[in-house]
Coordinates of C-alpha atoms and ligand atoms in Angstrom, one line a residue:
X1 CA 14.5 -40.9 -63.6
X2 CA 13.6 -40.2 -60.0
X3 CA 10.3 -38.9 -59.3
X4 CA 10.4 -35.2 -57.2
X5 CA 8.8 -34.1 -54.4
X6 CA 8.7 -30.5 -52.3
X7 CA 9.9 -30.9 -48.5
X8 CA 10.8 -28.4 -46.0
X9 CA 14.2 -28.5 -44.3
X10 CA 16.4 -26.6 -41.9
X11 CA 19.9 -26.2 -42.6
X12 CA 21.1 -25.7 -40.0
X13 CA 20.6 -25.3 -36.2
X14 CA 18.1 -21.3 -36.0
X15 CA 18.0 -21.6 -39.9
X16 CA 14.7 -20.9 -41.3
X17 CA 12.4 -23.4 -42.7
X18 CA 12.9 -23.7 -46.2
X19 CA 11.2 -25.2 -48.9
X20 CA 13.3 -27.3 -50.9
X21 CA 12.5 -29.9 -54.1
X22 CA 14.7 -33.4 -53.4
X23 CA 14.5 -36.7 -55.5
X24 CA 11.4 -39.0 -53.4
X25 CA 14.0 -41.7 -51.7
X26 CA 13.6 -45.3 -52.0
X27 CA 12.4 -47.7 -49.4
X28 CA 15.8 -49.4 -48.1
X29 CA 15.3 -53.1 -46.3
X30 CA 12.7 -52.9 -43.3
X31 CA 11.5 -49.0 -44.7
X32 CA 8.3 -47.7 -46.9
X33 CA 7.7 -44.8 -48.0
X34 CA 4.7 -42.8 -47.3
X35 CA 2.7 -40.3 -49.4
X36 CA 2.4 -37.8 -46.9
X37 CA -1.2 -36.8 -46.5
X38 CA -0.9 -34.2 -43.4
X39 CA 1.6 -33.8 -40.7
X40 CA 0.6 -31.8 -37.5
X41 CA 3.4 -29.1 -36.3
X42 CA 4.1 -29.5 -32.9
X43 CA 5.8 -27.6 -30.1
X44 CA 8.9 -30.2 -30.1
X45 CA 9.5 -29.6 -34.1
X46 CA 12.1 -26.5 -32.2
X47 CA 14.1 -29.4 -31.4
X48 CA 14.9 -29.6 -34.7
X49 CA 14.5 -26.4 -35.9
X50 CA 16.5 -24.9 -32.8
X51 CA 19.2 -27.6 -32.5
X52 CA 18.5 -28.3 -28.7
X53 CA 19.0 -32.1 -29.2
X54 CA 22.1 -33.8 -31.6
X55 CA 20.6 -33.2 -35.4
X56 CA 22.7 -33.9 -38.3
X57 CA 21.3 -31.4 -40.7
X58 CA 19.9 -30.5 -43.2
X59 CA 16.6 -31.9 -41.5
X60 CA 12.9 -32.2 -42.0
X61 CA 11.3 -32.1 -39.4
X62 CA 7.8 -33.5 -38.4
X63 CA 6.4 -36.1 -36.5
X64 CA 2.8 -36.0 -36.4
X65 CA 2.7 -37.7 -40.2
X66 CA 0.0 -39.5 -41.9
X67 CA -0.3 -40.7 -45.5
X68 CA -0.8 -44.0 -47.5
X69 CA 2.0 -46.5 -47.9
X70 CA 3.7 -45.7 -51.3
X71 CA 6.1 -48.5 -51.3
X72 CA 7.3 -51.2 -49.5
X73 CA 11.2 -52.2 -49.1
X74 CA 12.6 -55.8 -48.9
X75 CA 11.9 -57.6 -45.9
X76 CA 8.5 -55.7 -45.1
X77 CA 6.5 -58.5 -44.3
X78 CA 3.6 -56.9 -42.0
X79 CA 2.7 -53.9 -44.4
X80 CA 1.4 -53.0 -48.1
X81 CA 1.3 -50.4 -50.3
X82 CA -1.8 -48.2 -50.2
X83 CA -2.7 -48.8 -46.8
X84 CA -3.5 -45.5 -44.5
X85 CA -0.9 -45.6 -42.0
X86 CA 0.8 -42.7 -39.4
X87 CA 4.4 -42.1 -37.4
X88 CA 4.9 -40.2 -34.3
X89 CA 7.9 -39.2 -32.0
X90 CA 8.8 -42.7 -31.8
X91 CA 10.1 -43.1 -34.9
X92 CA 11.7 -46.9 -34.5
X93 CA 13.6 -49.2 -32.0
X94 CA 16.7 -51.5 -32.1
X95 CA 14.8 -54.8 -30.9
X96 CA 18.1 -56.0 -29.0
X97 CA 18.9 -53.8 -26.3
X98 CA 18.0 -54.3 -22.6
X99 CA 14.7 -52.2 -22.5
X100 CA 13.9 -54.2 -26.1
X101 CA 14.0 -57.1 -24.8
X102 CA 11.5 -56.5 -22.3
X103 CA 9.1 -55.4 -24.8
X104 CA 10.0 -51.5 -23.6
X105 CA 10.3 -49.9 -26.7
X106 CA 10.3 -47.0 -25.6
X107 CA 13.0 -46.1 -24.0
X108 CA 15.0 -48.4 -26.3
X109 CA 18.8 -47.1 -25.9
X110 CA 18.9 -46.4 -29.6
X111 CA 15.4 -45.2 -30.1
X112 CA 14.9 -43.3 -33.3
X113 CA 13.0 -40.2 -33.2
X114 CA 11.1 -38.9 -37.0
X115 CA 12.3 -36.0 -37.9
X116 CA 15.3 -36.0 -35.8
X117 CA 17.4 -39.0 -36.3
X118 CA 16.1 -39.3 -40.2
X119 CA 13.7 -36.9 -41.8
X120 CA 10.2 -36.1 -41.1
X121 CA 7.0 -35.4 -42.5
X122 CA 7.2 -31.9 -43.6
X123 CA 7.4 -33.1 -47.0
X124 CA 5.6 -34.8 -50.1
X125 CA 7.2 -38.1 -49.1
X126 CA 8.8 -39.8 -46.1
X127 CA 10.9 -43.1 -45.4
X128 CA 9.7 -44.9 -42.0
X129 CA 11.4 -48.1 -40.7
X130 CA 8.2 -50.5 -40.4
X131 CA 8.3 -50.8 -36.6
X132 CA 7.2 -47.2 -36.5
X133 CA 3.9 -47.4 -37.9
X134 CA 0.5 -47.1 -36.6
X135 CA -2.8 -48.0 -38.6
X136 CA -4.9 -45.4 -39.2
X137 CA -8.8 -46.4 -38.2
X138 CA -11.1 -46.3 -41.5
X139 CA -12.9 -43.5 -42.2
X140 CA -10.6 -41.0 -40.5
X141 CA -9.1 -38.0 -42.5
X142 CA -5.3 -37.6 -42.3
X143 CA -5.7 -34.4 -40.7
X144 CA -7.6 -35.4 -38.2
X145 CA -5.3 -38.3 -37.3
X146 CA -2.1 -36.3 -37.9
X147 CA -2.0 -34.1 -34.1
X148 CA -3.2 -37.6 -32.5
X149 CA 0.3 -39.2 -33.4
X150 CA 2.5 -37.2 -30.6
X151 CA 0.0 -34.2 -28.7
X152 CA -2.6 -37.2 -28.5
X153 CA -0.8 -40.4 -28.0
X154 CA 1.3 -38.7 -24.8
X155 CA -1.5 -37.1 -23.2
X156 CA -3.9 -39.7 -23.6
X157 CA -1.0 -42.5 -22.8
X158 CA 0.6 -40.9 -20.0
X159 CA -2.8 -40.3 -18.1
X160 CA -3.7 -43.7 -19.0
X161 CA -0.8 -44.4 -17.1
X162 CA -1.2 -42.4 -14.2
X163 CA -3.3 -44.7 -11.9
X164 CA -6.3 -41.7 -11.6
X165 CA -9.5 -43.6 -11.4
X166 CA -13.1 -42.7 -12.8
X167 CA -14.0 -39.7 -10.5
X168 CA -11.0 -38.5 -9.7
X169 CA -9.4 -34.9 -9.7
X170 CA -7.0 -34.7 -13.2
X171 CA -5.7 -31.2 -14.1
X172 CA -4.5 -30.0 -17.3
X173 CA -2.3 -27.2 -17.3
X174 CA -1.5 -25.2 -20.8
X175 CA -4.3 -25.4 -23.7
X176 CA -2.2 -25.9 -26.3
X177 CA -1.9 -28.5 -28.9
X178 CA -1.2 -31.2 -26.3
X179 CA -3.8 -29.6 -24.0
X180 CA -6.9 -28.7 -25.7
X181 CA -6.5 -33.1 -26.2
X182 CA -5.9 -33.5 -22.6
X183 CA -9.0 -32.0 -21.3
X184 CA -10.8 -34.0 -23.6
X185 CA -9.3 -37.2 -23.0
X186 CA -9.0 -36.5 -19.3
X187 CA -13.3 -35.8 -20.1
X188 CA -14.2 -39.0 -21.6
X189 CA -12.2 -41.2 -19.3
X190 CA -14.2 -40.3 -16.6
X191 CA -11.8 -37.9 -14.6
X192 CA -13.3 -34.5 -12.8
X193 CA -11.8 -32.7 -15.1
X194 CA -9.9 -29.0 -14.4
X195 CA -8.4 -26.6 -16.8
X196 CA -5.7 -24.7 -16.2
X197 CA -4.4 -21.8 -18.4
X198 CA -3.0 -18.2 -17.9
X199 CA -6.1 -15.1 -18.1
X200 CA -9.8 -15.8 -18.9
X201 CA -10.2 -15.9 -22.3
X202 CA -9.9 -19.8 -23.0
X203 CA -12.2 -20.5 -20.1
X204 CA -15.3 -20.7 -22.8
X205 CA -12.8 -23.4 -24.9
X206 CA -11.9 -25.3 -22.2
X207 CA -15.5 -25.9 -20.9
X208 CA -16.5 -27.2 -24.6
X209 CA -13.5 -29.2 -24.7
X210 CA -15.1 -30.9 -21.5
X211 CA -13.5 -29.5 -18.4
X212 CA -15.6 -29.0 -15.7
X213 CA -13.5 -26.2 -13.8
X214 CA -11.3 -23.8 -15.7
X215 CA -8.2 -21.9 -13.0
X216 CA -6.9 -18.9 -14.4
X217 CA -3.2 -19.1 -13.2
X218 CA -3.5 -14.9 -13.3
X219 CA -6.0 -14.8 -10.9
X220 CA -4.2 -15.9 -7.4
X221 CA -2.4 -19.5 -6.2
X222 CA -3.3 -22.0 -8.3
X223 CA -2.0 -24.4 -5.3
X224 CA -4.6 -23.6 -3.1
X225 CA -7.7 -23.2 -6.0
X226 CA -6.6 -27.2 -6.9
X227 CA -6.7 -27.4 -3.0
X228 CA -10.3 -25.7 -2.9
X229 CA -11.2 -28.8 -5.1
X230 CA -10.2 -31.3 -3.6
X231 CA -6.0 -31.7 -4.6
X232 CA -5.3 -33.2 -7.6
X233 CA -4.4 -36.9 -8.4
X234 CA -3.1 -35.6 -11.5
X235 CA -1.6 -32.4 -12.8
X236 CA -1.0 -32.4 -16.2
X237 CA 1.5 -29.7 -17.0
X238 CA 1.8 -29.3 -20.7
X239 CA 4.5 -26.2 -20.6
X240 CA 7.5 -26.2 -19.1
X241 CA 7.8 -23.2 -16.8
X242 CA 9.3 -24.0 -13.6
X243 CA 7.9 -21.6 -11.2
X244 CA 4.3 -22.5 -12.5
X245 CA 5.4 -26.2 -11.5
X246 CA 6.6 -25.3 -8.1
X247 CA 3.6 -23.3 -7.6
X248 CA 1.5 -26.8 -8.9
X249 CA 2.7 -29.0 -6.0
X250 CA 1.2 -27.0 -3.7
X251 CA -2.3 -28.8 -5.3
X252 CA -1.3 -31.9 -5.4
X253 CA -3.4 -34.6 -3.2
X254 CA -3.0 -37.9 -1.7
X255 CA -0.9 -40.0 -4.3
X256 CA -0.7 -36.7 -6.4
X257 CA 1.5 -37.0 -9.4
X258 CA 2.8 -33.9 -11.1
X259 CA 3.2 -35.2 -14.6
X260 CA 5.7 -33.3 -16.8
X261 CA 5.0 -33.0 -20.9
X262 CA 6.3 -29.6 -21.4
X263 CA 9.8 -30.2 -22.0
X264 CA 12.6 -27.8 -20.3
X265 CA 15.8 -27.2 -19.1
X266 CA 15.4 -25.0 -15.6
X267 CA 15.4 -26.9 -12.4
X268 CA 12.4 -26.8 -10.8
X269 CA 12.2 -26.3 -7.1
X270 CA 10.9 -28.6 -4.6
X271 CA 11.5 -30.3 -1.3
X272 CA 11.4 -33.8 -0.1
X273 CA 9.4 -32.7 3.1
X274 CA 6.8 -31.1 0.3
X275 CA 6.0 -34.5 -1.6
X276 CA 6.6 -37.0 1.3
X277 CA 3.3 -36.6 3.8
X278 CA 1.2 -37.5 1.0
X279 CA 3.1 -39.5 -1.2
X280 CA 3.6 -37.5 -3.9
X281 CA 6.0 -37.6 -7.0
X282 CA 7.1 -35.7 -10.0
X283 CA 7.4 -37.9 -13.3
X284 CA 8.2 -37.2 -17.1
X285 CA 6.6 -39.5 -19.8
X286 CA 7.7 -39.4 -23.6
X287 CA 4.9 -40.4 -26.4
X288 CA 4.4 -43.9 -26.7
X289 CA 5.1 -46.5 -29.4
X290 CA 3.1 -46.9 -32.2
X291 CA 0.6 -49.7 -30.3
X292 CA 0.4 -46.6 -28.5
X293 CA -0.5 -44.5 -31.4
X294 CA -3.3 -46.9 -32.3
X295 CA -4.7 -47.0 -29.3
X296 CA -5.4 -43.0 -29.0
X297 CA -6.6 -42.9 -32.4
X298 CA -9.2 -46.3 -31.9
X299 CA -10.2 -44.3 -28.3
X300 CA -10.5 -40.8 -30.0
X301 CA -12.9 -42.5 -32.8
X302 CA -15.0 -43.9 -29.5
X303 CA -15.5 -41.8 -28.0
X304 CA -15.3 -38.5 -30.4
X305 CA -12.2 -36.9 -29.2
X306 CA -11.0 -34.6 -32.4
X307 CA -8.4 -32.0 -32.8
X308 CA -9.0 -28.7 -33.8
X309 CA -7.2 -27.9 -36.3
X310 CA -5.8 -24.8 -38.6
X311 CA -4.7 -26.2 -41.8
X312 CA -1.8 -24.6 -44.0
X313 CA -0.4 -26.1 -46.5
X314 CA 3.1 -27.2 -47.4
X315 CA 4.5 -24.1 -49.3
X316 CA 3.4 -21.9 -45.6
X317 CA 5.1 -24.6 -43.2
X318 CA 7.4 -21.6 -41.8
X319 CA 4.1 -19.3 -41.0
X320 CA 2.9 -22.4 -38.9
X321 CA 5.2 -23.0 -37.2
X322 CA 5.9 -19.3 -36.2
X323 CA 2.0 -19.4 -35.5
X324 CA 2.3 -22.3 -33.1
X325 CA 5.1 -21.2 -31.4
X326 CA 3.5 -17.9 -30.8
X327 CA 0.5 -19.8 -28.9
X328 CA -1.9 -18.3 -31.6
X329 CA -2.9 -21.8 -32.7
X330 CA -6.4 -23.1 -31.9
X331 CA -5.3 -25.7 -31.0
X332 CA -3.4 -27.4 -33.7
X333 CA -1.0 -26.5 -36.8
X334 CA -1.6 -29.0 -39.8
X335 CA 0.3 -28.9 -42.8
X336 CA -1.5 -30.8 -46.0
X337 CA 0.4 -32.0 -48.6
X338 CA -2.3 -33.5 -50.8
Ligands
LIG1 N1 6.6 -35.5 -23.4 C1 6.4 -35.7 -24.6 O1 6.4 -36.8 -25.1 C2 6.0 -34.5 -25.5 C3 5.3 -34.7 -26.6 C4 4.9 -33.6 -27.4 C5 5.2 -32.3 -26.9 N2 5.9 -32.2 -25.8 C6 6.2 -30.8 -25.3 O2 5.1 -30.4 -24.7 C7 5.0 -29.0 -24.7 C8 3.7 -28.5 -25.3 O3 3.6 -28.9 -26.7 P1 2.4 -28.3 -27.6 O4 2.7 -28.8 -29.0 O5 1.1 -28.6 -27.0 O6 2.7 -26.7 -27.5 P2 1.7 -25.5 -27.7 O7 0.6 -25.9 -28.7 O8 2.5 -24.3 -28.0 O9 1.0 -25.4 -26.3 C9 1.7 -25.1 -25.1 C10 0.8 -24.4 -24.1 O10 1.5 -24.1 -22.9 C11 1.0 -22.9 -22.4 N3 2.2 -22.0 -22.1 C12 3.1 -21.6 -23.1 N4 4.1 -20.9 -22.4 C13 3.8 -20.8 -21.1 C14 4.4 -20.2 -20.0 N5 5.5 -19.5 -20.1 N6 3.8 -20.4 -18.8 C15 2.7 -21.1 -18.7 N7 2.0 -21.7 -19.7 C16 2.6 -21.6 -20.9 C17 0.1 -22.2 -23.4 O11 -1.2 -22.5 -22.9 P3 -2.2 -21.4 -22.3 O12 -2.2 -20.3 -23.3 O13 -3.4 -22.1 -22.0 O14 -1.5 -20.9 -21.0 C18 0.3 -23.0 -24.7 O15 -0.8 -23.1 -25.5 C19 6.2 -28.5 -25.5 O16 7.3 -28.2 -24.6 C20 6.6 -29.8 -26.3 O17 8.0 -29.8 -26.6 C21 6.3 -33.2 -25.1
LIG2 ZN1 5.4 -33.8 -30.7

């Protein structure tokens, strides 16, 4: 007889979360299955929830998942059951198409993303195809290594990526679950380090989180205060609010890149004549693959970068989320299964 397990789905697209018992699946060819641990709840599970990206449903969603290898399918050659192991936003890859055979995983045509293209880890139990895994360092609790599988592998990835140098001027707008990582990352890589958030109260946070100025967007033109400091190499922005990245350009310096994370719909307005004097450019970045993932989490044990975390468990996944989405969260939503 099949062995049960709670998980929370949507049924549909604006449907509540709902918690549901389902039989635990068996690993298919290339799949495990995963004892979820802990799965962070992150800003992007409204995909799912809201239906703002193709989802057949009902879904799980959840891509912040950490938990011990229950199984292993046929085929799975590079993992075994018990080890500690985590899947993020990238949640696989075809291996054949253009960008895959260039080793760009990443933007693989037919990328697969947990908890949208095949269910997440809001739930006792998850499949994973075995590209999708990262190790999880010894020693570190599940919960702790959950949020670093999506709000830490793109922050600390994409600035990794960004060219910045020890020294110089990186900006992190929103300190949220991605951003309250950010600053800390941004910290220990050696960047002057600004934070950026609307009224004063996280100004306290942010400096113990490492930044070494804090701009309160309520408090005049952040342009000209990133200006005041230098210009920025880097701006961070974590939300996706158009005017506020408009009014970000204006603090961009030499090289500047405005890099977006927050992800929106609005255009945002801006002129050649703006970015061209000091070659500046706007530019996206999505997660990372799961080299990726291991990466953040060997940096974060380092050099001590940790999320802070509220942790709910399973049966309350609806109350996170609503939580998070209500930017009441310091910083992170964790659901814990076990
Ligand atoms: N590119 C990627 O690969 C990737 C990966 C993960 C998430 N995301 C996206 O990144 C965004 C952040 O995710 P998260 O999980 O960190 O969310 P979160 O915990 O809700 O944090 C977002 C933060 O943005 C700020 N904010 C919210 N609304 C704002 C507004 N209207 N104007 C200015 N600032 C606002 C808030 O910070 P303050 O209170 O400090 O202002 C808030 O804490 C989401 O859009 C998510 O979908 C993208
Ligand atoms: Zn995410």
């Amino acid at each position: 007889m099949a062995r049960k397990m709670k998980a929370v789905q949507v049924k549909q697209a604006k449907g509540p979360l709902e918690v549901v018992e389902r039989d635990v699946p068996e690993p298919g060819p290339g799949q495990v299955l995963i004892a979820v641990d802990a799965c962070g709840v992150c800003h992007s599970d409204a995909i799912t929830k809201e239906g703002w990206m193709p989802v057949q449903y009902p879904r799980v969603p959840g891509h912040e998942v950490v938990g011990r290898i229950d199984k292993a399918g046929p085929g799975v050659t590079a993992w075994k059951a018990g080890q500690h192991v985590g899947v993020g936003w990238h949640g696989g890859h075809c291996g054949q198409c253009p960008a895959c055979r260039v080793g760009d995983f990443v933007t693989c045509d037919f990328q697969q993303i947990c908890g949208i293209s095949y269910d997440g880890g809001y739930a006792e139990y998850m499949l994973a195809p075995q590209e999708a895994l990262a190790r999880v360092p010894d020693g570190m609790k599940s919960e702790d290594a959950a949020p670093l599988l999506c709000a830490g592998v793109t922050t600390f990835n994409s600035l990794r990526n960004m060219g910045a140098k020890p020294g110089s001027l990186v900006a992190v707008q929103g300190i949220g679950g991605l951003g309250h990582l950010a600053i800390q990352f941004a910290r220990k890589l050696g960047y002057r380090t600004v934070a950026i958030s609307r009224g004063a109260d996280k100004r306290k946070l942010a400096e113990e989180l490492g930044a070494h100025e804090y701009i309160d967007t309520e408090k005049g033109d952040v342009g000209k205060a990133l200006q005041a400091l230098g210009g920025a190499r880097v701006i961070m922005m974590t939300a996706s609010s158009s005017s506020l990245a408009a009014a970000m350009i204006g603090g961009l310096g030499r090289d500047g890149v405005l890099l977006l994370l927050g992800a929106g719909t609005e255009p945002i307005p801006v002129t050649s004549l703006q970015l061209i004097m000091k070659r500046q450019r706007i530019q996206g970045w999505p997660s990372g693959i799961p080299q990726d993932s291991q990466d953040t989490l060997d940096f974060s044990v380092l050099t001590g970068v940790r999320s802070q975390n509220e942790v709910f468990p399973l049966a309350r996944a609806g109350e996170a989320f609503e939580r998070m989405m209500g930017n009441h969260a310091r910083f992170r939503v964790v659901l814990k299964m076990r």
